[in-house]
């Protein structure tokens, strides 16, 4: 990947971390925000559609409600978010009004980005706002999201939003200027990595352990966001946003780590399979089948040694290797009764066994997502 500049973006999501927007006293950094607003206005002048995902409601609300300066309990966080979000909406509206830009607030929950119909609704609304020239400002709906159903960090929320609305570029502005080969605070030899072409599991593991970011999400959530974005065809930058005019600086080639988008982005269908949480059954595969899948092949009945569970055609199944390790997920072309009858057999025998001509594959490659991919 050549380091494509920010200005190549057509549709850009910018995530703004709490530590940038809110100072240690819990006050909004108005001067900083004014410079961000000017940069956003300039990018829009350039013909780039911009969507902001902003944190800060809890940090601001904590001060507004006079809550103690310690880690908050969930109920306190939810109350703080309710109070802080009004203030956030207000400061964004004021900052953008200076450039004649209307701001529109969108509060999302995990379900809004996962459930197909709500996902489409949220997407349509954001598209409509962009068409009307407004600046959508998104946050998680922390007031109603409980621990179990929260996305929890705005890095991944921003990636979900980016993929949902087909953004081509995502920028995570935080207090760290990218990925390093080791923790730069501990290791003076740590090298900054300007670009990552493929987010391998090794890089994710390295970032997660060796490089705790300073912001709430940390480096691990940023890399997970990067992977989600890449799979959705969206490139991503991690950049330090502390300075004034952080976006203008990045547009001029400022220091950052750029993550390339996958050259063959996962289809919406595959992303859905990957995100689905509730497999109806399991298939045990032999070694040959596991090897074939890793070469991009479909799963044939011949490579399946056993099935578990009651499932129907179209249901999500978990695939396990001979050692019991998870291999991936996929949508079954057969119900469990039929699958049991054809497992271990050649595809050309299917018609004879079942009495009709079904699909050759038990799971077609288009309906299959391998783990660690
Ligand atoms: N949604 C949270 C807030 O607005 C922030 C989550 C995060 O910083 O990642 O306070």
mmCIF file of N, CA and C and ligand atoms in Angstrom, residues 15 18 54-59 85 88 139-140 142 150 152-155 216-217, ligand 1:
data_model
loop_
_atom_site.group_PDB
_atom_site.id
_atom_site.type_symbol
_atom_site.label_atom_id
_atom_site.label_comp_id
_atom_site.label_asym_id
_atom_site.label_seq_id
_atom_site.Cartn_x
_atom_site.Cartn_y
_atom_site.Cartn_z
ATOM 1 N N UNK A 15 -12.981 9.157 14.704
ATOM 2 C CA UNK A 15 -13.291 8.869 16.101
ATOM 3 C C UNK A 15 -12.485 9.789 16.999
ATOM 4 N N UNK A 18 -12.093 10.530 24.349
ATOM 5 C CA UNK A 18 -12.420 11.410 25.488
ATOM 6 C C UNK A 18 -11.241 12.275 25.898
ATOM 7 N N UNK A 54 -17.891 10.442 18.583
ATOM 8 C CA UNK A 54 -17.234 11.141 19.684
ATOM 9 C C UNK A 54 -17.508 10.495 21.032
ATOM 10 N N UNK A 55 -16.443 10.300 21.769
ATOM 11 C CA UNK A 55 -16.529 9.896 23.166
ATOM 12 C C UNK A 55 -16.605 11.158 24.006
ATOM 13 N N UNK A 56 -16.725 10.959 25.300
ATOM 14 C CA UNK A 56 -16.630 12.096 26.205
ATOM 15 C C UNK A 56 -17.850 12.330 27.055
ATOM 16 N N UNK A 57 -18.962 11.667 26.726
ATOM 17 C CA UNK A 57 -20.182 11.964 27.479
ATOM 18 C C UNK A 57 -20.016 11.593 28.954
ATOM 19 N N UNK A 58 -19.345 10.482 29.212
ATOM 20 C CA UNK A 58 -19.218 10.046 30.608
ATOM 21 C C UNK A 58 -18.272 10.984 31.356
ATOM 22 N N UNK A 59 -17.149 11.308 30.712
ATOM 23 C CA UNK A 59 -16.174 12.196 31.361
ATOM 24 C C UNK A 59 -16.776 13.565 31.670
ATOM 25 N N UNK A 85 -24.039 13.767 27.511
ATOM 26 C CA UNK A 85 -24.335 13.721 26.078
ATOM 27 C C UNK A 85 -24.994 15.023 25.598
ATOM 28 N N UNK A 88 -22.237 17.435 25.181
ATOM 29 C CA UNK A 88 -21.455 17.118 23.972
ATOM 30 C C UNK A 88 -22.163 17.623 22.722
ATOM 31 N N UNK A 139 -22.448 8.461 19.016
ATOM 32 C CA UNK A 139 -21.854 7.894 20.225
ATOM 33 C C UNK A 139 -22.636 6.640 20.571
ATOM 34 N N UNK A 140 -22.079 5.832 21.456
ATOM 35 C CA UNK A 140 -22.861 4.690 21.937
ATOM 36 C C UNK A 140 -23.929 5.222 22.882
ATOM 37 N N UNK A 142 -24.895 5.026 25.830
ATOM 38 C CA UNK A 142 -24.419 4.478 27.097
ATOM 39 C C UNK A 142 -25.479 4.473 28.196
ATOM 40 N N UNK A 150 -23.020 -3.870 25.765
ATOM 41 C CA UNK A 150 -22.300 -2.686 25.279
ATOM 42 C C UNK A 150 -21.244 -3.059 24.261
ATOM 43 N N UNK A 152 -18.834 -0.834 24.220
ATOM 44 C CA UNK A 152 -17.920 -0.523 25.318
ATOM 45 C C UNK A 152 -16.816 0.451 24.973
ATOM 46 N N UNK A 153 -16.368 0.436 23.743
ATOM 47 C CA UNK A 153 -15.344 1.397 23.382
ATOM 48 C C UNK A 153 -15.696 1.955 22.008
ATOM 49 N N UNK A 154 -15.345 3.214 21.845
ATOM 50 C CA UNK A 154 -15.739 3.877 20.605
ATOM 51 C C UNK A 154 -14.819 3.558 19.434
ATOM 52 N N UNK A 155 -13.694 2.881 19.697
ATOM 53 C CA UNK A 155 -12.860 2.438 18.571
ATOM 54 C C UNK A 155 -13.663 1.456 17.721
ATOM 55 N N UNK A 216 -9.022 5.032 26.728
ATOM 56 C CA UNK A 216 -9.890 4.014 27.329
ATOM 57 C C UNK A 216 -9.872 2.701 26.562
ATOM 58 N N UNK A 217 -9.879 2.797 25.236
ATOM 59 C CA UNK A 217 -9.939 1.569 24.459
ATOM 60 C C UNK A 217 -8.625 0.798 24.464
HETATM 61 N N1 LIG B 1 -19.124 6.149 24.846
HETATM 62 C C1 LIG B 1 -18.225 6.587 25.873
HETATM 63 C C2 LIG B 1 -18.425 8.064 26.180
HETATM 64 O O1 LIG B 1 -18.937 8.795 25.389
HETATM 65 C C3 LIG B 1 -16.779 6.443 25.502
HETATM 66 C C4 LIG B 1 -16.275 5.094 25.111
HETATM 67 C C5 LIG B 1 -14.802 5.210 24.690
HETATM 68 O O2 LIG B 1 -14.145 6.176 25.059
HETATM 69 O O3 LIG B 1 -14.313 4.371 23.955
HETATM 70 O O4 LIG B 1 -18.051 8.543 27.215
#
